[in-house]
PDB file of C-alpha atoms in Angstrom:
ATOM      1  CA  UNK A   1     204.795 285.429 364.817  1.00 50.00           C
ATOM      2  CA  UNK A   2     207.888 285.626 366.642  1.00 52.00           C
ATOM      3  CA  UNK A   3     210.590 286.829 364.859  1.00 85.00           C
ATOM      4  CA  UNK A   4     214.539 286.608 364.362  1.00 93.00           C
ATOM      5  CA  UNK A   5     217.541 288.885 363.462  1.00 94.00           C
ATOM      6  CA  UNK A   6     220.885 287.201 361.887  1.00 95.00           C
ATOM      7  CA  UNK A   7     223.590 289.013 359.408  1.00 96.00           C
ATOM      8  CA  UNK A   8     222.542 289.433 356.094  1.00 94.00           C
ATOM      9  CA  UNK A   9     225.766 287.873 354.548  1.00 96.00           C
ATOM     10  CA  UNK A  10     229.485 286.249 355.637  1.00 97.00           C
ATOM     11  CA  UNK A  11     232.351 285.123 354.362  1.00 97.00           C
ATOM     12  CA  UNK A  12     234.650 282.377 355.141  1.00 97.00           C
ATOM     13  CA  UNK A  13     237.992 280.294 354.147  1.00 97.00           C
ATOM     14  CA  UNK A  14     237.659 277.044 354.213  1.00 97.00           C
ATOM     15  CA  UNK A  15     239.267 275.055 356.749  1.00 96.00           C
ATOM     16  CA  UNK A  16     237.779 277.887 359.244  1.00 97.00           C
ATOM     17  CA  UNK A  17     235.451 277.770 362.014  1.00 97.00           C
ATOM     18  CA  UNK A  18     232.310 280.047 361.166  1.00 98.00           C
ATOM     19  CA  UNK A  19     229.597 281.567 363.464  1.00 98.00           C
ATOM     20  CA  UNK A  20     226.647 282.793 362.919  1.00 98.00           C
ATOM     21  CA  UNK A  21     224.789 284.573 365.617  1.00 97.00           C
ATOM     22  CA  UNK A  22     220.862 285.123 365.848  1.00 97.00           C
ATOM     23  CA  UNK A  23     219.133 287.295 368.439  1.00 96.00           C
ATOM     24  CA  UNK A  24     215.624 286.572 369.145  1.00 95.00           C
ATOM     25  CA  UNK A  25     214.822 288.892 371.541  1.00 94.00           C
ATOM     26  CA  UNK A  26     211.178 287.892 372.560  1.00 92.00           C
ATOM     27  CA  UNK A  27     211.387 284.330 372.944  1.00 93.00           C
ATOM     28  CA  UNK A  28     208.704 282.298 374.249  1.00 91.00           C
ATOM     29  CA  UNK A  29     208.723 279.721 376.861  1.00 90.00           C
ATOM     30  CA  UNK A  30     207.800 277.002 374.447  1.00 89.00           C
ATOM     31  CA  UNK A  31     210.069 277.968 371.786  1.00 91.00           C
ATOM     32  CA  UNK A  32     212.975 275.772 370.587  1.00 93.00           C
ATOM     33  CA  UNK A  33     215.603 277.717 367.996  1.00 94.00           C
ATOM     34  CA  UNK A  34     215.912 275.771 364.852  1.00 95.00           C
ATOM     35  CA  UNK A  35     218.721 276.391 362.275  1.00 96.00           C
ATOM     36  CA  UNK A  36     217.985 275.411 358.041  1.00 96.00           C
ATOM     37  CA  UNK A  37     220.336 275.465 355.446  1.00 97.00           C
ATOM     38  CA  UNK A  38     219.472 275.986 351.866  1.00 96.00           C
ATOM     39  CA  UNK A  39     221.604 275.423 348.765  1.00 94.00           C
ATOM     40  CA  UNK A  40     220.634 277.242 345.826  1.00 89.00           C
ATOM     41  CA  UNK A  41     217.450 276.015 343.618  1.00 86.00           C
ATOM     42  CA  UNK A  42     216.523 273.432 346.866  1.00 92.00           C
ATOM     43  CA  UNK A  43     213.942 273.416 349.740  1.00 93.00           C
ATOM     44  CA  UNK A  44     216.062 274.023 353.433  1.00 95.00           C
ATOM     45  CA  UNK A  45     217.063 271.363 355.227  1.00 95.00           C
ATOM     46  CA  UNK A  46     216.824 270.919 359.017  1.00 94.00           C
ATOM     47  CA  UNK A  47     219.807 270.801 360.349  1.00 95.00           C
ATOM     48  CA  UNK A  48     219.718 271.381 364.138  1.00 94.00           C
ATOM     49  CA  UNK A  49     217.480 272.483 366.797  1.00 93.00           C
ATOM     50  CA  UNK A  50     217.843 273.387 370.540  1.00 93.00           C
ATOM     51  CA  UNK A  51     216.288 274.880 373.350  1.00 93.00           C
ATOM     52  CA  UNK A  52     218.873 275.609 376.005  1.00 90.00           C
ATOM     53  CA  UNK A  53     222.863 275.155 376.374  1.00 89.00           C
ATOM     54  CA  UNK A  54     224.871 273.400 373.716  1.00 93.00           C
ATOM     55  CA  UNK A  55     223.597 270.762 371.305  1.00 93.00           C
ATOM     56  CA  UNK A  56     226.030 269.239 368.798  1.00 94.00           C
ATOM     57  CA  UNK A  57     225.216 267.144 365.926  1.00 93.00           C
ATOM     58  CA  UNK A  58     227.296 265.689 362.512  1.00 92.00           C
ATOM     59  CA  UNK A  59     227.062 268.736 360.808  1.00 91.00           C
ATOM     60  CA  UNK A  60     226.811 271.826 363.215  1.00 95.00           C
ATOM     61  CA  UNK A  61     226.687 272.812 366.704  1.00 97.00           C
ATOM     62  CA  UNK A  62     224.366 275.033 368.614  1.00 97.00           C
ATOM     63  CA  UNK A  63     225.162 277.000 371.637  1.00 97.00           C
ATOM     64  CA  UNK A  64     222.034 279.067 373.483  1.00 96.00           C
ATOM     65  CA  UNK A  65     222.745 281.700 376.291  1.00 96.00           C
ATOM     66  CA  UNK A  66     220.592 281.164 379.281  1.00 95.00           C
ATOM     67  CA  UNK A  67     218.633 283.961 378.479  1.00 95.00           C
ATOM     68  CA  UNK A  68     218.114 282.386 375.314  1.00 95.00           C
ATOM     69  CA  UNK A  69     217.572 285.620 373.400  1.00 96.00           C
ATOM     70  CA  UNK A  70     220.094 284.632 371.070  1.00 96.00           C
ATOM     71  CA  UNK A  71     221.902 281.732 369.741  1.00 97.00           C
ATOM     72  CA  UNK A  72     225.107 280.675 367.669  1.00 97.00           C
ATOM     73  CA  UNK A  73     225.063 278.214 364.908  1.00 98.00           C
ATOM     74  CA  UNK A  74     228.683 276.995 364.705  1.00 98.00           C
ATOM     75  CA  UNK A  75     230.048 275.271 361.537  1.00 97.00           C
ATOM     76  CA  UNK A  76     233.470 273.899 362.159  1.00 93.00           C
ATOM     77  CA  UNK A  77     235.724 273.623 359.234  1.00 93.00           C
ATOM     78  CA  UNK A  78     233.875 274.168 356.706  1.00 96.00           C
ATOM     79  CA  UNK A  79     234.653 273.783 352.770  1.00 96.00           C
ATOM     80  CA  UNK A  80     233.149 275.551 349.396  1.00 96.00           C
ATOM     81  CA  UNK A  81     230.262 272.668 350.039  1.00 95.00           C
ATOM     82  CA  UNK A  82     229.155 274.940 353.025  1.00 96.00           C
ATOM     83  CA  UNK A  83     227.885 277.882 350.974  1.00 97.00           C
ATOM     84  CA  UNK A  84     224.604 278.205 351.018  1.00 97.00           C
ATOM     85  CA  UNK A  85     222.151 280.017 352.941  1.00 96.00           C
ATOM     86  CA  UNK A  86     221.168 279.876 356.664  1.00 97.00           C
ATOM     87  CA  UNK A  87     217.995 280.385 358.099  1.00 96.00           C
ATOM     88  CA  UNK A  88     217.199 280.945 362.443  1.00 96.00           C
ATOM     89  CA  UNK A  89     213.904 280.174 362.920  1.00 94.00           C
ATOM     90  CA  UNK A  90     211.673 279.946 366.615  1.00 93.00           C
ATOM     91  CA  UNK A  91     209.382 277.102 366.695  1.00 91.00           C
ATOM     92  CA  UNK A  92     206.679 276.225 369.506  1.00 87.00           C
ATOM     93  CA  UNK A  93     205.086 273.931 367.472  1.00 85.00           C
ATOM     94  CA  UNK A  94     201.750 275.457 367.203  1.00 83.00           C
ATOM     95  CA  UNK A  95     202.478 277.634 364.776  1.00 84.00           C
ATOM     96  CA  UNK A  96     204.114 277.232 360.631  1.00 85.00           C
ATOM     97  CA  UNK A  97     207.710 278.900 360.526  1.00 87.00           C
ATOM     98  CA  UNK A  98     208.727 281.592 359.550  1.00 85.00           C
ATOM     99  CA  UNK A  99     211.525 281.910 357.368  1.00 89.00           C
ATOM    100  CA  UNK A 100     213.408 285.224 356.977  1.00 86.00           C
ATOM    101  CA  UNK A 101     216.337 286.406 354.515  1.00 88.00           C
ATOM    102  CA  UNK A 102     218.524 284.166 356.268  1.00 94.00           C
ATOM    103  CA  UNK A 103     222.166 284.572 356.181  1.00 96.00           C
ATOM    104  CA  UNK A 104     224.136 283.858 353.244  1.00 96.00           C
ATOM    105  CA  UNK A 105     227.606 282.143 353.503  1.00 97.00           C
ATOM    106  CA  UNK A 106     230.113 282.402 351.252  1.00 97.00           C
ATOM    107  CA  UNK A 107     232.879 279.891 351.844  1.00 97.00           C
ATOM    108  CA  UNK A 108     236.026 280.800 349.720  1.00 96.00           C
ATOM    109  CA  UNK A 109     239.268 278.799 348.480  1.00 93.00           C
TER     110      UNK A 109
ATOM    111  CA  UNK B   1     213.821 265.015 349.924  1.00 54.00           C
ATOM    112  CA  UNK B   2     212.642 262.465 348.085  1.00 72.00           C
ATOM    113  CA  UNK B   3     210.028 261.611 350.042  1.00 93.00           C
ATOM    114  CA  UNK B   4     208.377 264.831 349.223  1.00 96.00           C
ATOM    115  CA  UNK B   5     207.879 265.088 345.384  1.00 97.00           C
ATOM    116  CA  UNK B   6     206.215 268.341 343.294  1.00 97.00           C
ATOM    117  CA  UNK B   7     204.911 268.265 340.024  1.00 97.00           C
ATOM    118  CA  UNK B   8     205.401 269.945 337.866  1.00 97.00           C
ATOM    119  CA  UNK B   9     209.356 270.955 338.059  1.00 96.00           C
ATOM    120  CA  UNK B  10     209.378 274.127 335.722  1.00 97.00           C
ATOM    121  CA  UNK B  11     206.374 275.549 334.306  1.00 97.00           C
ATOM    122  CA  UNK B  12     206.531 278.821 331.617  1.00 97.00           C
ATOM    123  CA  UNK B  13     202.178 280.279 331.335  1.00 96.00           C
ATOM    124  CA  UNK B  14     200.924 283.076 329.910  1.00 97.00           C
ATOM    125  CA  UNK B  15     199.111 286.045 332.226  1.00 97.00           C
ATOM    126  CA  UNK B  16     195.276 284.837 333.193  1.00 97.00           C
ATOM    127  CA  UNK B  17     195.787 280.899 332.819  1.00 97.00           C
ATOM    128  CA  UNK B  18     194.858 278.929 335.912  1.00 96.00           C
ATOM    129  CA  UNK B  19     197.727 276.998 336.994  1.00 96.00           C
ATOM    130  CA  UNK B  20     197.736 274.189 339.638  1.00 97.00           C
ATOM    131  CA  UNK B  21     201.536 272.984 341.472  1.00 98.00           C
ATOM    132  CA  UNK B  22     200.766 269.908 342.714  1.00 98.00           C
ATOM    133  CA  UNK B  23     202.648 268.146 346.198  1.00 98.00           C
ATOM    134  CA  UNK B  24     202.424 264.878 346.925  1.00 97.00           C
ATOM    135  CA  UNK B  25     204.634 262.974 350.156  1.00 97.00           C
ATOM    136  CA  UNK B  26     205.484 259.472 351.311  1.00 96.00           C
ATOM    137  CA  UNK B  27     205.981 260.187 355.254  1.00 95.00           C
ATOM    138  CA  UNK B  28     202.734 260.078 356.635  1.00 94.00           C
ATOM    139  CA  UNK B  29     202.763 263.941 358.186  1.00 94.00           C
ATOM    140  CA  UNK B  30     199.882 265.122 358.993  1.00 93.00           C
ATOM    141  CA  UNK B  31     200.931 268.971 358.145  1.00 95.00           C
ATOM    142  CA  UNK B  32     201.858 270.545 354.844  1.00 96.00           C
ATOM    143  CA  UNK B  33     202.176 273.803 353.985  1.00 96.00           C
ATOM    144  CA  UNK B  34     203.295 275.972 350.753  1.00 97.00           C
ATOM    145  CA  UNK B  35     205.905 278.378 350.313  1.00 97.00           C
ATOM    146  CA  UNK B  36     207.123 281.163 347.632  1.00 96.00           C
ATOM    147  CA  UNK B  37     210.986 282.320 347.285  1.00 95.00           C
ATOM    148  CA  UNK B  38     211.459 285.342 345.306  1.00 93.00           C
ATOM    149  CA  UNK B  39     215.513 286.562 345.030  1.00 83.00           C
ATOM    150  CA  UNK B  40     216.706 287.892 348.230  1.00 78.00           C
ATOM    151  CA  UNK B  41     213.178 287.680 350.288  1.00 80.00           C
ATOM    152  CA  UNK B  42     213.943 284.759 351.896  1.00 85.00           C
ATOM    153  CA  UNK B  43     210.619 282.166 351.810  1.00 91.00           C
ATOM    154  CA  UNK B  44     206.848 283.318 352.260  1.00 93.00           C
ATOM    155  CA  UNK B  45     204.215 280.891 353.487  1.00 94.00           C
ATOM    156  CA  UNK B  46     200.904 280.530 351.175  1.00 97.00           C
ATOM    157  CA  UNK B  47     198.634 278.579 352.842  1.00 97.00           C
ATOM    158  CA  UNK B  48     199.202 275.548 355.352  1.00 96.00           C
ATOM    159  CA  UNK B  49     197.306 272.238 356.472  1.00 96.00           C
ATOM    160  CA  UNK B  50     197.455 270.715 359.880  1.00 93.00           C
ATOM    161  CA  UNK B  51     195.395 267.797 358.770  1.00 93.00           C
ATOM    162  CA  UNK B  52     192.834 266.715 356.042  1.00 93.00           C
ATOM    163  CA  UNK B  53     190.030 269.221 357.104  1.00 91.00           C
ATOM    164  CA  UNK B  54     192.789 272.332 358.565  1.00 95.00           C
ATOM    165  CA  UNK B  55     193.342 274.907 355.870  1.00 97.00           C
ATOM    166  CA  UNK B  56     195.029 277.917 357.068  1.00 96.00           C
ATOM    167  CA  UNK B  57     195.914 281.560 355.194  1.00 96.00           C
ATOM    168  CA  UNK B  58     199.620 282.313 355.505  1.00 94.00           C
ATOM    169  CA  UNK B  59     201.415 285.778 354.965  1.00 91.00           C
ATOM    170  CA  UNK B  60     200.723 286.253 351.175  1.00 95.00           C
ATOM    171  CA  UNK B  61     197.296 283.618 350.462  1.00 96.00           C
ATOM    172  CA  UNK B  62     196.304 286.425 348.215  1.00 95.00           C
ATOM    173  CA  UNK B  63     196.014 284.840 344.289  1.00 95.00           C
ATOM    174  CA  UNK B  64     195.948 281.686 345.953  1.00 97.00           C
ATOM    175  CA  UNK B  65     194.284 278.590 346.680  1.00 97.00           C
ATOM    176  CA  UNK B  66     194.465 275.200 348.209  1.00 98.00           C
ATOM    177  CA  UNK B  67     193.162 271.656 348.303  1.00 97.00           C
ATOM    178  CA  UNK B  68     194.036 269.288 350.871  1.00 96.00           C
ATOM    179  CA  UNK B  69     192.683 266.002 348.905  1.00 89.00           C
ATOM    180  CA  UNK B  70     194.160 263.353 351.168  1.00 94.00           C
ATOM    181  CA  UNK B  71     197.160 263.042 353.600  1.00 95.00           C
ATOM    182  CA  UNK B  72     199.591 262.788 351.739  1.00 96.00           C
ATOM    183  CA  UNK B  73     198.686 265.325 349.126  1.00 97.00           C
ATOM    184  CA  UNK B  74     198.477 269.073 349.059  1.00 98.00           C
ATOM    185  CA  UNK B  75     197.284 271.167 345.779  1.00 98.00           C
ATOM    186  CA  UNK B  76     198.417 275.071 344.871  1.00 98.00           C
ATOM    187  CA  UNK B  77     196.286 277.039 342.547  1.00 98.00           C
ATOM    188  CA  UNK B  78     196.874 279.896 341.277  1.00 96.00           C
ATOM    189  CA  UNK B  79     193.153 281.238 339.435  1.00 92.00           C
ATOM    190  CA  UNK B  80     194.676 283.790 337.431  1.00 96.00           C
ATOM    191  CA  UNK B  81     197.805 283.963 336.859  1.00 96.00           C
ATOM    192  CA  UNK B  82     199.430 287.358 336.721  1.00 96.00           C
ATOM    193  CA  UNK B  83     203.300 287.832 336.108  1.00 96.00           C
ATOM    194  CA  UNK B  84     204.625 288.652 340.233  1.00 95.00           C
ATOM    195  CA  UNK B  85     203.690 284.865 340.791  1.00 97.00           C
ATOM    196  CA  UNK B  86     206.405 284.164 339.061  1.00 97.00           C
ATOM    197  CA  UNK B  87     208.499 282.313 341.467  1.00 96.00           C
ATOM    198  CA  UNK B  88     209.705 279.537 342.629  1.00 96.00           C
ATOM    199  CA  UNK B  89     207.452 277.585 344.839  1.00 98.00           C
ATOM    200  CA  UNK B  90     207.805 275.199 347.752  1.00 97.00           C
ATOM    201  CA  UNK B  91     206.055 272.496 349.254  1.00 97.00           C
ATOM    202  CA  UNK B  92     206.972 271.084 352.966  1.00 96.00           C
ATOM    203  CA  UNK B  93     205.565 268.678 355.753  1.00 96.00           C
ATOM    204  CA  UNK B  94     206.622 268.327 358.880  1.00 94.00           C
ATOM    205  CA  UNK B  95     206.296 266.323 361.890  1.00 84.00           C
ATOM    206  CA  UNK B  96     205.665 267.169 365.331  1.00 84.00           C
ATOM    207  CA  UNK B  97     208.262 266.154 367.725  1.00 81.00           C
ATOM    208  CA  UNK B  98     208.705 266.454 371.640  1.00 82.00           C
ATOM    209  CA  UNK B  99     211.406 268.047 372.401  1.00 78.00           C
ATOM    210  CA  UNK B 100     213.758 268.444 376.073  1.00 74.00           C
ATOM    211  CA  UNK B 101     211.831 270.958 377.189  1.00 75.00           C
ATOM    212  CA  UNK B 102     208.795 269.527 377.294  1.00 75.00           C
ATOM    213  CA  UNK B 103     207.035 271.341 374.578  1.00 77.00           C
ATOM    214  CA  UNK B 104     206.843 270.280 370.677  1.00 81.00           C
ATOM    215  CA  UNK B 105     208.626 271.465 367.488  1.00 82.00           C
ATOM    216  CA  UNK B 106     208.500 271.000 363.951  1.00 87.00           C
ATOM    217  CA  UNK B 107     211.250 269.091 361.506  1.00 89.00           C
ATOM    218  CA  UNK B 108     209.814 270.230 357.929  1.00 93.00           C
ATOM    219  CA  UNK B 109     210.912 268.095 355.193  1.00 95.00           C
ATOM    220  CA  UNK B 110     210.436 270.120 351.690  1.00 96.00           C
ATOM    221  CA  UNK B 111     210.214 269.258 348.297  1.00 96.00           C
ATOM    222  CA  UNK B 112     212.248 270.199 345.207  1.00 95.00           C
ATOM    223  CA  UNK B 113     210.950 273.239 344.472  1.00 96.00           C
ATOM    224  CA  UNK B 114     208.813 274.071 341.167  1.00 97.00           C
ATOM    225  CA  UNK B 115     209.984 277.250 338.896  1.00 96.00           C
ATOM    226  CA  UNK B 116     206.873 278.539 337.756  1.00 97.00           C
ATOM    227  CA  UNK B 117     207.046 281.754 335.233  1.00 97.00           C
ATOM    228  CA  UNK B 118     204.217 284.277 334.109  1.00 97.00           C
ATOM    229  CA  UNK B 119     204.219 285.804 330.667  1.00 96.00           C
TER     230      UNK B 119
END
């Protein structure tokens, strides 16, 4: 199972721009990177996926070398409703994901 | 999600009982699966289902079981019940969707979560 590497842990003000940077070194063709966030005592939530160059929706934005051995998840402005954890994940479809430790934001007044 | 309901919520058992966590979902996937979170290990996967007659071993099936009764509904046992189960558990779907590059990828949609503890 393919696997990912993102910081343990962050901290942020609110109001700031926050990055969180995943390397997944042995990427497959087939593989799109696929962020989650999870709040404490709930299931993750899909919140963006990508498989090349930028991708921007509501909530975050994604921005993928073209080597695509890593990737940035990009929260802009966020508030104290932004803490929670954040999981990088490769999918190809064929196979269930695979959730690390994620990283854990902290988003503070 | 709402669409993805577990039953029961919170659950307290004594060592040896057999338990069964019980996942039921309204949005016609075809794949389930079932997860454990333990404090800072991030989520395990059980067992998964890629379709009535698919069941699949994840990382940690050991202590576990499965029933894939229908669809739309996807059954965790646990035989004996032994205190390092305590956890809380997860149950997801997810459906397959084609993505820009060509190739597929899965959107899981999980449930709330049941807190299950062994005496």
């Amino acid at each position: 199972l393919a696997k990912t590497t993102q910081p343990i842990s962050m901290d942020s003000y609110e109001g700031q721009e926050v990055n969180i940077t995943c390397s997944h070194n042995n990427i497959a063709t087939n593989d799109y990177i696929t962020w989650y966030q999870q709040f404490p005592s709930q299931g993750p939530r899909f919140i963006i996926q990508g498989y090349k160059t930028k991708v921007t929706n509501e909530v975050a934005s994604l921005f993928i070398p073209a080597d695509r051995k890593s990737s940035t998840l990009s929260l802009p402005r966020v508030s104290l409703s932004d803490t929670a954890v954040y999981y990088c994940l490769l999918d190809s479809g064929n196979t269930p994901l695979v959730f690390g430790k994620g990283t854990r934001l902290s988003v503070i007044a | 999600d709402a669409d993805v309901t577990q039953t029961p919520r919170n659950r307290i058992t004594k060592t040896g009982k057999r338990i069964m966590l019980e996942c039921s979902q309204t949005k016609g996937h075809d794949r389930m699966y079932w997860y454990r979170q333990d404090p800072g290990l991030g989520l395990r996967l059980i067992y998964y289902s890629f379709d009535v007659k698919d069941i699949n071993k994840g990382e940690i099936s050991d202590g576990y079981s499965v029933s894939r009764q229908a669809q739309a509904k996807f059954s965790l046992s646990l035989e004996s019940a032994i205190p390092n189960q305590t956890a809380l558990y997860f149950c997801a779907t997810s459906d397959l969707r084609s993505g820009a590059s060509g190739s597929s990828y899965n959107e899981q949609f999980f449930g709330p979560g049941t807190r299950l503890t062994v005496l």
